[in-house]
Amino acid sequence: MIFWSFVAGVVTFYCSLGPDSLLPNIFFTIKYKPKQFGLQELFPQGHSCAVCGKVKCKRHRPSLLLENYQPWLDLKISSKVDASLSEVLELVLENFVYPWYRDVTDDESFVDELRITLRFFASVLIRRIHKVDIPSIITKKLLKAAMKHIEVIVKARQKVKNTEFLQQAALEEYGPELHVALRSRRDELHYLRKLTELLFPYILPPKATDCRSLTLLIREILSGSVFLPSLDFLADPDTVNHLLIIFIDDSPPEKATEPASPLVPFLQKFAEPRNKKPSVLKLELKQIREQQDLLFRFMNFLKQEGAVHVLQFCLTVEEFNDRILRPELSNDEMLSLHEELQKIYKTYCLDESIDKIRFDPFIVEEIQRIAEGPYIDVVKLQTMRCLFEAYEHVLSLLENVFTPMFCHSDEIEEGIVVMEDDSPVEAVSTPNTPRNLAAWKISIPYVDFFEDPSSERKEKKERIPVFCIDVERNDRRAVGHEPEHWSVYRRYLEFYVLESKLTEFHGTFPDAQLPSKRIIGPKNYEFLKSKREEFQEYLQKLLQHPELSNSQLLADFLSPNGGETQFHDKILPDVNLGKIIKSVPGKLMKEKGQHLEPFIMSFINSCESPKPKPSRPELTILSPTSENNKKLFNDLFKNNANRAENTERKQNQNYFMEVMTVEGVYDYLMYVGRVVFQVPDWLHHLLMGTRILFKNTLDMYTDYYLQCKLEQLFQEHRLVSLITLLRDAIFCENTEPRSLQDKQKGAKQTFEEMMNYIPDLLVKCIGEETKYESIRLLFDGLQQPVLNKQLTYVLLDIVIQELFPELNKVQKEATSVTPWI
């Protein structure tokens, strides 16, 4: 009665739960928790709004995310691994860039940009790998795709008796669901090109895709010379056998013989510029700030990038440092500096500020401590490094990131055209002398009369009332100059021309505005005299704005010979045809006439006879020593499946992820046992019964086990070893390949290890002969290079979709371009 009661209770318990009910993990001591990395999230293409998160936000101003421009921030790896990666990337340049680039020039500027691009690409990959749960991807998706591959091999084995026909039978079994890259070697290369192009918006610096030549070169290097040989290496049966031996081997992993190397910034040494000569194609930040028109265009460019506050931060800190480094500060000066520091903290350090710039935490903490403390503590900033390091950090960002981007933008081309023929002349400054308008003192002591030289009749020259501006320049004492004094005479309307141009260049200044312009009524002596103090206050406030401290426009207004005519309100100035041709397109664009130049060019082109369209440039860089088709067709993979394009392919069906109903490692083991090892019915039913008890436990343990294995794999000495193997597989073309005898020896060892890996308990249940046939089936399936390539591409697609989930949206919008699986 006790036994049958127990059996009845078990049956009742099983029936009440149902086959879909699962008990939780019973190994309470083993709990798998995915590691969380504190890396800043990357937004696609650097244009996501920090307020609402949309990629193209029209409501909020885009905020600056430094990781979009410098994804290597906060990325540090051991110096040995960094050196190994640098060696591989150096070989990429040596083999695929320098052979033809050195015949063109010895200037390293272009290669230096490639170094930064490769560092950007590698940093993005590292960041995205840190954000995915690798064990879960392996157990939930990669192994599931492998189960489908095993099913195809089993069905193909049932149709053929000889192993040499197994590969062809499996390819026929795949039918229209064969991966698009497996149709032929040319289709494989074409697929890798398309895949690389799809990833460009997410792995290249912002706006790098605007340069077709650069993207074409990087695409061919990555697809033809890196990805294709790498996938060939991974799908090689000899490589698969080697990886299987490593996985099956139960011996403890070899320990590192040397202590861990120190952490270093990711690929910083590799990306350091080799070019020591100043490039004629690149402007320095100092040059941009000295040219008013270029500075305006640079600020316009920064506005488009949502980073104009970066330049404003530099100017503000420069002005702040000039004031705080004075030897003796009064209480009023300290109070004013403390208020300015509070403004800097609230504007650039608070999380809720739209102008926030991400600094190191210690910088923000130090600035916050001084800003929230008593005002007399502001003098501590004279010896503290927090503000200095923040300034150096942002200045480096301007010089190394935004200045090169600006030099590649359309703004720089227009700015240089205008600057060539319309650059103002500074009358009171000497070369290489810094100018700080904040140190100038001005006043308007009186209103005078000025004879208009434009009057047609000399005997009746008109006397025009003008403001007399007294100027005292004191900013060159450090270089031995005495204070300079002069007077400038400006008309009433010239002030409003100045205000209009400053607004165009720098935006509005709420605290420095002229009174409303008088349109109707005389602008005589009495009227100007009544406005003298307001105009004087206007100029004095302009001089105190940090962004105008080096303004060429304001300096011209205050210079006796600077800009004699540029502030005159003329409707039809003298016509200079040559000047119009050189500067008008840039002027029109600056005045929001962006669509005039394309219209004029289209009109001119429409008047000419149509020119033949050049064919699209297609480059095939497969090897530094190869001819075009040397590696495209090889002895191992032949021409892949050697099929023409199959029009019956279903683009939207996920053949590997939707057909399968098994989930988790426990189900995979049951599936392999039933399909491959042909376990008896009683054992299968027993496994189904214990599934309720042990499925979640085994799945959890597998994730935990894989995490431990990955931690061992990612040890410094093992990573260096893997990178070295990959380097040798891609670049060591002149070394002798493994002999056929060595490959056969490795295959035999792999088969023996697979036979010994099966538990004896399972052998007793299925029999020795079934064990041999099942292991032989799995082993023969792994010795087929084209089938290995099929599985490799399926797994690659899954990994790409996990690393770049944005591509799922692209796939839905353009399924004809992205046949993933």
mmCIF file with all atom_site columns, C-alpha atoms in Angstrom, residues 238-392:
data_model
loop_
_atom_site.group_PDB
_atom_site.id
_atom_site.type_symbol
_atom_site.label_atom_id
_atom_site.label_alt_id
_atom_site.label_comp_id
_atom_site.label_asym_id
_atom_site.label_entity_id
_atom_site.label_seq_id
_atom_site.pdbx_PDB_ins_code
_atom_site.Cartn_x
_atom_site.Cartn_y
_atom_site.Cartn_z
_atom_site.occupancy
_atom_site.B_iso_or_equiv
_atom_site.pdbx_formal_charge
_atom_site.auth_seq_id
_atom_site.auth_comp_id
_atom_site.auth_asym_id
_atom_site.auth_atom_id
_atom_site.pdbx_PDB_model_num
ATOM 1   C CA . ASP A 1 238 ? 41.250 21.095 -39.296 1.00 0.00 ? 238 ASP A CA 1
ATOM 2   C CA . THR A 1 239 ? 40.443 24.206 -37.250 1.00 0.00 ? 239 THR A CA 1
ATOM 3   C CA . VAL A 1 240 ? 37.134 22.713 -36.102 1.00 0.00 ? 240 VAL A CA 1
ATOM 4   C CA . ASN A 1 241 ? 38.944 19.561 -34.944 1.00 0.00 ? 241 ASN A CA 1
ATOM 5   C CA . HIS A 1 242 ? 41.467 21.643 -33.026 1.00 0.00 ? 242 HIS A CA 1
ATOM 6   C CA . LEU A 1 243 ? 38.690 23.621 -31.280 1.00 0.00 ? 243 LEU A CA 1
ATOM 7   C CA . LEU A 1 244 ? 36.823 20.411 -30.414 1.00 0.00 ? 244 LEU A CA 1
ATOM 8   C CA . ILE A 1 245 ? 39.909 18.928 -28.771 1.00 0.00 ? 245 ILE A CA 1
ATOM 9   C CA . ILE A 1 246 ? 40.296 22.076 -26.673 1.00 0.00 ? 246 ILE A CA 1
ATOM 10  C CA . PHE A 1 247 ? 36.627 21.970 -25.631 1.00 0.00 ? 247 PHE A CA 1
ATOM 11  C CA . ILE A 1 248 ? 36.534 18.255 -24.828 1.00 0.00 ? 248 ILE A CA 1
ATOM 12  C CA . ASP A 1 249 ? 39.834 18.257 -22.973 1.00 0.00 ? 249 ASP A CA 1
ATOM 13  C CA . ASP A 1 250 ? 39.125 17.929 -19.242 1.00 0.00 ? 250 ASP A CA 1
ATOM 14  C CA . SER A 1 251 ? 42.657 18.684 -18.132 1.00 0.00 ? 251 SER A CA 1
ATOM 15  C CA . PRO A 1 252 ? 42.967 21.902 -16.107 1.00 0.00 ? 252 PRO A CA 1
ATOM 16  C CA . PRO A 1 253 ? 43.903 24.930 -18.192 1.00 0.00 ? 253 PRO A CA 1
ATOM 17  C CA . GLU A 1 254 ? 47.503 25.979 -18.184 1.00 0.00 ? 254 GLU A CA 1
ATOM 18  C CA . LYS A 1 255 ? 48.172 28.808 -15.822 1.00 0.00 ? 255 LYS A CA 1
ATOM 19  C CA . ALA A 1 256 ? 49.876 32.056 -16.683 1.00 0.00 ? 256 ALA A CA 1
ATOM 20  C CA . THR A 1 257 ? 53.625 31.893 -16.148 1.00 0.00 ? 257 THR A CA 1
ATOM 21  C CA . GLU A 1 258 ? 54.028 35.673 -15.848 1.00 0.00 ? 258 GLU A CA 1
ATOM 22  C CA . PRO A 1 259 ? 52.238 38.243 -13.700 1.00 0.00 ? 259 PRO A CA 1
ATOM 23  C CA . ALA A 1 260 ? 49.411 40.225 -15.270 1.00 0.00 ? 260 ALA A CA 1
ATOM 24  C CA . SER A 1 261 ? 50.518 43.264 -17.221 1.00 0.00 ? 261 SER A CA 1
ATOM 25  C CA . PRO A 1 262 ? 49.220 46.738 -16.288 1.00 0.00 ? 262 PRO A CA 1
ATOM 26  C CA . LEU A 1 263 ? 46.065 48.150 -17.827 1.00 0.00 ? 263 LEU A CA 1
ATOM 27  C CA . VAL A 1 264 ? 46.459 50.712 -20.613 1.00 0.00 ? 264 VAL A CA 1
ATOM 28  C CA . PRO A 1 265 ? 43.981 52.803 -22.651 1.00 0.00 ? 265 PRO A CA 1
ATOM 29  C CA . PHE A 1 266 ? 42.580 50.748 -25.496 1.00 0.00 ? 266 PHE A CA 1
ATOM 30  C CA . LEU A 1 267 ? 44.784 51.007 -28.649 1.00 0.00 ? 267 LEU A CA 1
ATOM 31  C CA . GLN A 1 268 ? 46.023 54.443 -27.631 1.00 0.00 ? 268 GLN A CA 1
ATOM 32  C CA . LYS A 1 269 ? 49.593 53.742 -28.720 1.00 0.00 ? 269 LYS A CA 1
ATOM 33  C CA . PHE A 1 270 ? 48.438 52.303 -32.044 1.00 0.00 ? 270 PHE A CA 1
ATOM 34  C CA . ALA A 1 271 ? 46.355 55.394 -32.859 1.00 0.00 ? 271 ALA A CA 1
ATOM 35  C CA . GLU A 1 272 ? 49.081 57.920 -32.078 1.00 0.00 ? 272 GLU A CA 1
ATOM 36  C CA . PRO A 1 273 ? 49.810 60.011 -35.201 1.00 0.00 ? 273 PRO A CA 1
ATOM 37  C CA . ARG A 1 274 ? 53.011 59.129 -37.059 1.00 0.00 ? 274 ARG A CA 1
ATOM 38  C CA . ASN A 1 275 ? 52.932 62.216 -39.245 1.00 0.00 ? 275 ASN A CA 1
ATOM 39  C CA . LYS A 1 276 ? 55.273 64.878 -37.871 1.00 0.00 ? 276 LYS A CA 1
ATOM 40  C CA . LYS A 1 277 ? 54.718 67.370 -40.669 1.00 0.00 ? 277 LYS A CA 1
ATOM 41  C CA . PRO A 1 278 ? 51.869 69.898 -40.522 1.00 0.00 ? 278 PRO A CA 1
ATOM 42  C CA . SER A 1 279 ? 49.241 68.870 -43.031 1.00 0.00 ? 279 SER A CA 1
ATOM 43  C CA . VAL A 1 280 ? 48.157 71.392 -45.639 1.00 0.00 ? 280 VAL A CA 1
ATOM 44  C CA . LEU A 1 281 ? 44.749 69.718 -45.685 1.00 0.00 ? 281 LEU A CA 1
ATOM 45  C CA . LYS A 1 282 ? 44.052 70.271 -41.999 1.00 0.00 ? 282 LYS A CA 1
ATOM 46  C CA . LEU A 1 283 ? 43.577 73.431 -39.984 1.00 0.00 ? 283 LEU A CA 1
ATOM 47  C CA . GLU A 1 284 ? 44.585 73.745 -36.381 1.00 0.00 ? 284 GLU A CA 1
ATOM 48  C CA . LEU A 1 285 ? 42.153 74.965 -33.749 1.00 0.00 ? 285 LEU A CA 1
ATOM 49  C CA . LYS A 1 286 ? 44.341 78.032 -33.190 1.00 0.00 ? 286 LYS A CA 1
ATOM 50  C CA . GLN A 1 287 ? 44.044 78.997 -36.870 1.00 0.00 ? 287 GLN A CA 1
ATOM 51  C CA . ILE A 1 288 ? 40.273 78.624 -36.773 1.00 0.00 ? 288 ILE A CA 1
ATOM 52  C CA . ARG A 1 289 ? 39.943 80.860 -33.729 1.00 0.00 ? 289 ARG A CA 1
ATOM 53  C CA . GLU A 1 290 ? 42.111 83.551 -35.322 1.00 0.00 ? 290 GLU A CA 1
ATOM 54  C CA . GLN A 1 291 ? 39.982 83.789 -38.493 1.00 0.00 ? 291 GLN A CA 1
ATOM 55  C CA . GLN A 1 292 ? 36.589 85.276 -37.741 1.00 0.00 ? 292 GLN A CA 1
ATOM 56  C CA . ASP A 1 293 ? 34.814 83.777 -40.728 1.00 0.00 ? 293 ASP A CA 1
ATOM 57  C CA . LEU A 1 294 ? 36.220 80.315 -40.028 1.00 0.00 ? 294 LEU A CA 1
ATOM 58  C CA . LEU A 1 295 ? 35.291 80.687 -36.375 1.00 0.00 ? 295 LEU A CA 1
ATOM 59  C CA . PHE A 1 296 ? 31.722 81.478 -37.364 1.00 0.00 ? 296 PHE A CA 1
ATOM 60  C CA . ARG A 1 297 ? 31.557 78.405 -39.590 1.00 0.00 ? 297 ARG A CA 1
ATOM 61  C CA . PHE A 1 298 ? 33.184 76.282 -36.908 1.00 0.00 ? 298 PHE A CA 1
ATOM 62  C CA . MET A 1 299 ? 30.517 77.392 -34.436 1.00 0.00 ? 299 MET A CA 1
ATOM 63  C CA . ASN A 1 300 ? 27.832 76.665 -37.005 1.00 0.00 ? 300 ASN A CA 1
ATOM 64  C CA . PHE A 1 301 ? 29.301 73.190 -37.456 1.00 0.00 ? 301 PHE A CA 1
ATOM 65  C CA . LEU A 1 302 ? 29.332 72.642 -33.686 1.00 0.00 ? 302 LEU A CA 1
ATOM 66  C CA . LYS A 1 303 ? 25.672 73.698 -33.511 1.00 0.00 ? 303 LYS A CA 1
ATOM 67  C CA . GLN A 1 304 ? 24.819 70.993 -36.045 1.00 0.00 ? 304 GLN A CA 1
ATOM 68  C CA . GLU A 1 305 ? 26.702 68.467 -33.913 1.00 0.00 ? 305 GLU A CA 1
ATOM 69  C CA . GLY A 1 306 ? 25.037 69.669 -30.696 1.00 0.00 ? 306 GLY A CA 1
ATOM 70  C CA . ALA A 1 307 ? 28.444 70.625 -29.301 1.00 0.00 ? 307 ALA A CA 1
ATOM 71  C CA . VAL A 1 308 ? 28.663 74.418 -29.473 1.00 0.00 ? 308 VAL A CA 1
ATOM 72  C CA . HIS A 1 309 ? 28.736 74.528 -25.681 1.00 0.00 ? 309 HIS A CA 1
ATOM 73  C CA . VAL A 1 310 ? 32.092 72.726 -25.771 1.00 0.00 ? 310 VAL A CA 1
ATOM 74  C CA . LEU A 1 311 ? 33.712 75.772 -27.357 1.00 0.00 ? 311 LEU A CA 1
ATOM 75  C CA . GLN A 1 312 ? 31.785 78.044 -25.005 1.00 0.00 ? 312 GLN A CA 1
ATOM 76  C CA . PHE A 1 313 ? 33.156 76.073 -22.050 1.00 0.00 ? 313 PHE A CA 1
ATOM 77  C CA . CYS A 1 314 ? 36.733 76.616 -23.236 1.00 0.00 ? 314 CYS A CA 1
ATOM 78  C CA . LEU A 1 315 ? 36.208 80.339 -23.706 1.00 0.00 ? 315 LEU A CA 1
ATOM 79  C CA . THR A 1 316 ? 34.507 80.666 -20.327 1.00 0.00 ? 316 THR A CA 1
ATOM 80  C CA . VAL A 1 317 ? 37.278 78.812 -18.496 1.00 0.00 ? 317 VAL A CA 1
ATOM 81  C CA . GLU A 1 318 ? 39.964 80.839 -20.272 1.00 0.00 ? 318 GLU A CA 1
ATOM 82  C CA . GLU A 1 319 ? 38.346 84.077 -19.120 1.00 0.00 ? 319 GLU A CA 1
ATOM 83  C CA . PHE A 1 320 ? 37.822 82.623 -15.618 1.00 0.00 ? 320 PHE A CA 1
ATOM 84  C CA . ASN A 1 321 ? 41.493 81.617 -15.338 1.00 0.00 ? 321 ASN A CA 1
ATOM 85  C CA . ASP A 1 322 ? 42.651 85.073 -16.416 1.00 0.00 ? 322 ASP A CA 1
ATOM 86  C CA . ARG A 1 323 ? 40.674 86.594 -13.559 1.00 0.00 ? 323 ARG A CA 1
ATOM 87  C CA . ILE A 1 324 ? 41.462 84.079 -10.829 1.00 0.00 ? 324 ILE A CA 1
ATOM 88  C CA . LEU A 1 325 ? 45.242 83.990 -11.392 1.00 0.00 ? 325 LEU A CA 1
ATOM 89  C CA . ARG A 1 326 ? 45.667 87.570 -10.330 1.00 0.00 ? 326 ARG A CA 1
ATOM 90  C CA . PRO A 1 327 ? 47.939 87.868 -7.277  1.00 0.00 ? 327 PRO A CA 1
ATOM 91  C CA . GLU A 1 328 ? 45.547 89.658 -4.934  1.00 0.00 ? 328 GLU A CA 1
ATOM 92  C CA . LEU A 1 329 ? 41.784 89.286 -5.111  1.00 0.00 ? 329 LEU A CA 1
ATOM 93  C CA . SER A 1 330 ? 39.336 91.530 -3.310  1.00 0.00 ? 330 SER A CA 1
ATOM 94  C CA . ASN A 1 331 ? 36.181 90.226 -1.676  1.00 0.00 ? 331 ASN A CA 1
ATOM 95  C CA . ASP A 1 332 ? 34.059 91.562 -4.522  1.00 0.00 ? 332 ASP A CA 1
ATOM 96  C CA . GLU A 1 333 ? 36.281 89.825 -7.068  1.00 0.00 ? 333 GLU A CA 1
ATOM 97  C CA . MET A 1 334 ? 36.150 86.537 -5.150  1.00 0.00 ? 334 MET A CA 1
ATOM 98  C CA . LEU A 1 335 ? 32.367 86.813 -4.892  1.00 0.00 ? 335 LEU A CA 1
ATOM 99  C CA . SER A 1 336 ? 32.107 87.459 -8.633  1.00 0.00 ? 336 SER A CA 1
ATOM 100 C CA . LEU A 1 337 ? 34.411 84.510 -9.403  1.00 0.00 ? 337 LEU A CA 1
ATOM 101 C CA . HIS A 1 338 ? 32.415 82.262 -7.084  1.00 0.00 ? 338 HIS A CA 1
ATOM 102 C CA . GLU A 1 339 ? 29.188 83.179 -8.869  1.00 0.00 ? 339 GLU A CA 1
ATOM 103 C CA . GLU A 1 340 ? 30.871 82.477 -12.202 1.00 0.00 ? 340 GLU A CA 1
ATOM 104 C CA . LEU A 1 341 ? 32.033 79.050 -10.936 1.00 0.00 ? 341 LEU A CA 1
ATOM 105 C CA . GLN A 1 342 ? 28.497 78.231 -9.797  1.00 0.00 ? 342 GLN A CA 1
ATOM 106 C CA . LYS A 1 343 ? 27.286 79.102 -13.282 1.00 0.00 ? 343 LYS A CA 1
ATOM 107 C CA . ILE A 1 344 ? 29.954 76.831 -14.815 1.00 0.00 ? 344 ILE A CA 1
ATOM 108 C CA . TYR A 1 345 ? 28.940 73.975 -12.501 1.00 0.00 ? 345 TYR A CA 1
ATOM 109 C CA . LYS A 1 346 ? 25.217 74.304 -13.163 1.00 0.00 ? 346 LYS A CA 1
ATOM 110 C CA . THR A 1 347 ? 25.692 74.689 -16.920 1.00 0.00 ? 347 THR A CA 1
ATOM 111 C CA . TYR A 1 348 ? 28.276 72.007 -17.676 1.00 0.00 ? 348 TYR A CA 1
ATOM 112 C CA . CYS A 1 349 ? 28.273 69.525 -14.755 1.00 0.00 ? 349 CYS A CA 1
ATOM 113 C CA . LEU A 1 350 ? 24.661 68.938 -13.673 1.00 0.00 ? 350 LEU A CA 1
ATOM 114 C CA . ASP A 1 351 ? 22.934 65.915 -15.191 1.00 0.00 ? 351 ASP A CA 1
ATOM 115 C CA . GLU A 1 352 ? 19.727 67.818 -15.936 1.00 0.00 ? 352 GLU A CA 1
ATOM 116 C CA . SER A 1 353 ? 21.548 70.540 -17.891 1.00 0.00 ? 353 SER A CA 1
ATOM 117 C CA . ILE A 1 354 ? 21.225 70.362 -21.683 1.00 0.00 ? 354 ILE A CA 1
ATOM 118 C CA . ASP A 1 355 ? 24.819 71.644 -21.939 1.00 0.00 ? 355 ASP A CA 1
ATOM 119 C CA . LYS A 1 356 ? 26.241 68.942 -19.688 1.00 0.00 ? 356 LYS A CA 1
ATOM 120 C CA . ILE A 1 357 ? 29.690 67.647 -20.609 1.00 0.00 ? 357 ILE A CA 1
ATOM 121 C CA . ARG A 1 358 ? 30.774 64.330 -19.162 1.00 0.00 ? 358 ARG A CA 1
ATOM 122 C CA . PHE A 1 359 ? 33.900 64.734 -17.031 1.00 0.00 ? 359 PHE A CA 1
ATOM 123 C CA . ASP A 1 360 ? 35.657 62.350 -14.675 1.00 0.00 ? 360 ASP A CA 1
ATOM 124 C CA . PRO A 1 361 ? 33.717 62.083 -11.391 1.00 0.00 ? 361 PRO A CA 1
ATOM 125 C CA . PHE A 1 362 ? 36.537 63.577 -9.313  1.00 0.00 ? 362 PHE A CA 1
ATOM 126 C CA . ILE A 1 363 ? 36.514 66.728 -11.474 1.00 0.00 ? 363 ILE A CA 1
ATOM 127 C CA . VAL A 1 364 ? 32.780 67.211 -10.933 1.00 0.00 ? 364 VAL A CA 1
ATOM 128 C CA . GLU A 1 365 ? 33.104 66.536 -7.194  1.00 0.00 ? 365 GLU A CA 1
ATOM 129 C CA . GLU A 1 366 ? 35.895 69.086 -6.758  1.00 0.00 ? 366 GLU A CA 1
ATOM 130 C CA . ILE A 1 367 ? 34.062 71.780 -8.725  1.00 0.00 ? 367 ILE A CA 1
ATOM 131 C CA . GLN A 1 368 ? 30.846 71.052 -6.814  1.00 0.00 ? 368 GLN A CA 1
ATOM 132 C CA . ARG A 1 369 ? 32.625 71.286 -3.460  1.00 0.00 ? 369 ARG A CA 1
ATOM 133 C CA . ILE A 1 370 ? 34.026 74.727 -4.276  1.00 0.00 ? 370 ILE A CA 1
ATOM 134 C CA . ALA A 1 371 ? 30.807 75.964 -5.924  1.00 0.00 ? 371 ALA A CA 1
ATOM 135 C CA . GLU A 1 372 ? 28.623 74.958 -2.969  1.00 0.00 ? 372 GLU A CA 1
ATOM 136 C CA . GLY A 1 373 ? 31.098 76.124 -0.315  1.00 0.00 ? 373 GLY A CA 1
ATOM 137 C CA . PRO A 1 374 ? 31.865 79.647 0.926   1.00 0.00 ? 374 PRO A CA 1
ATOM 138 C CA . TYR A 1 375 ? 32.892 82.123 -1.714  1.00 0.00 ? 375 TYR A CA 1
ATOM 139 C CA . ILE A 1 376 ? 36.380 82.644 -0.252  1.00 0.00 ? 376 ILE A CA 1
ATOM 140 C CA . ASP A 1 377 ? 37.223 79.008 -1.140  1.00 0.00 ? 377 ASP A CA 1
ATOM 141 C CA . VAL A 1 378 ? 37.279 79.973 -4.807  1.00 0.00 ? 378 VAL A CA 1
ATOM 142 C CA . VAL A 1 379 ? 40.951 80.972 -4.400  1.00 0.00 ? 379 VAL A CA 1
ATOM 143 C CA . LYS A 1 380 ? 41.745 77.266 -3.881  1.00 0.00 ? 380 LYS A CA 1
ATOM 144 C CA . LEU A 1 381 ? 41.241 76.797 -7.611  1.00 0.00 ? 381 LEU A CA 1
ATOM 145 C CA . GLN A 1 382 ? 44.554 78.582 -8.110  1.00 0.00 ? 382 GLN A CA 1
ATOM 146 C CA . THR A 1 383 ? 46.358 75.439 -6.940  1.00 0.00 ? 383 THR A CA 1
ATOM 147 C CA . MET A 1 384 ? 43.773 72.737 -7.750  1.00 0.00 ? 384 MET A CA 1
ATOM 148 C CA . ARG A 1 385 ? 43.869 70.767 -11.006 1.00 0.00 ? 385 ARG A CA 1
ATOM 149 C CA . CYS A 1 386 ? 40.169 69.977 -11.439 1.00 0.00 ? 386 CYS A CA 1
ATOM 150 C CA . LEU A 1 387 ? 39.289 72.950 -13.627 1.00 0.00 ? 387 LEU A CA 1
ATOM 151 C CA . PHE A 1 388 ? 42.558 72.696 -15.525 1.00 0.00 ? 388 PHE A CA 1
ATOM 152 C CA . GLU A 1 389 ? 42.021 69.003 -16.321 1.00 0.00 ? 389 GLU A CA 1
ATOM 153 C CA . ALA A 1 390 ? 38.435 69.678 -17.398 1.00 0.00 ? 390 ALA A CA 1
ATOM 154 C CA . TYR A 1 391 ? 39.722 72.389 -19.725 1.00 0.00 ? 391 TYR A CA 1
ATOM 155 C CA . GLU A 1 392 ? 42.444 70.099 -21.129 1.00 0.00 ? 392 GLU A CA 1
#
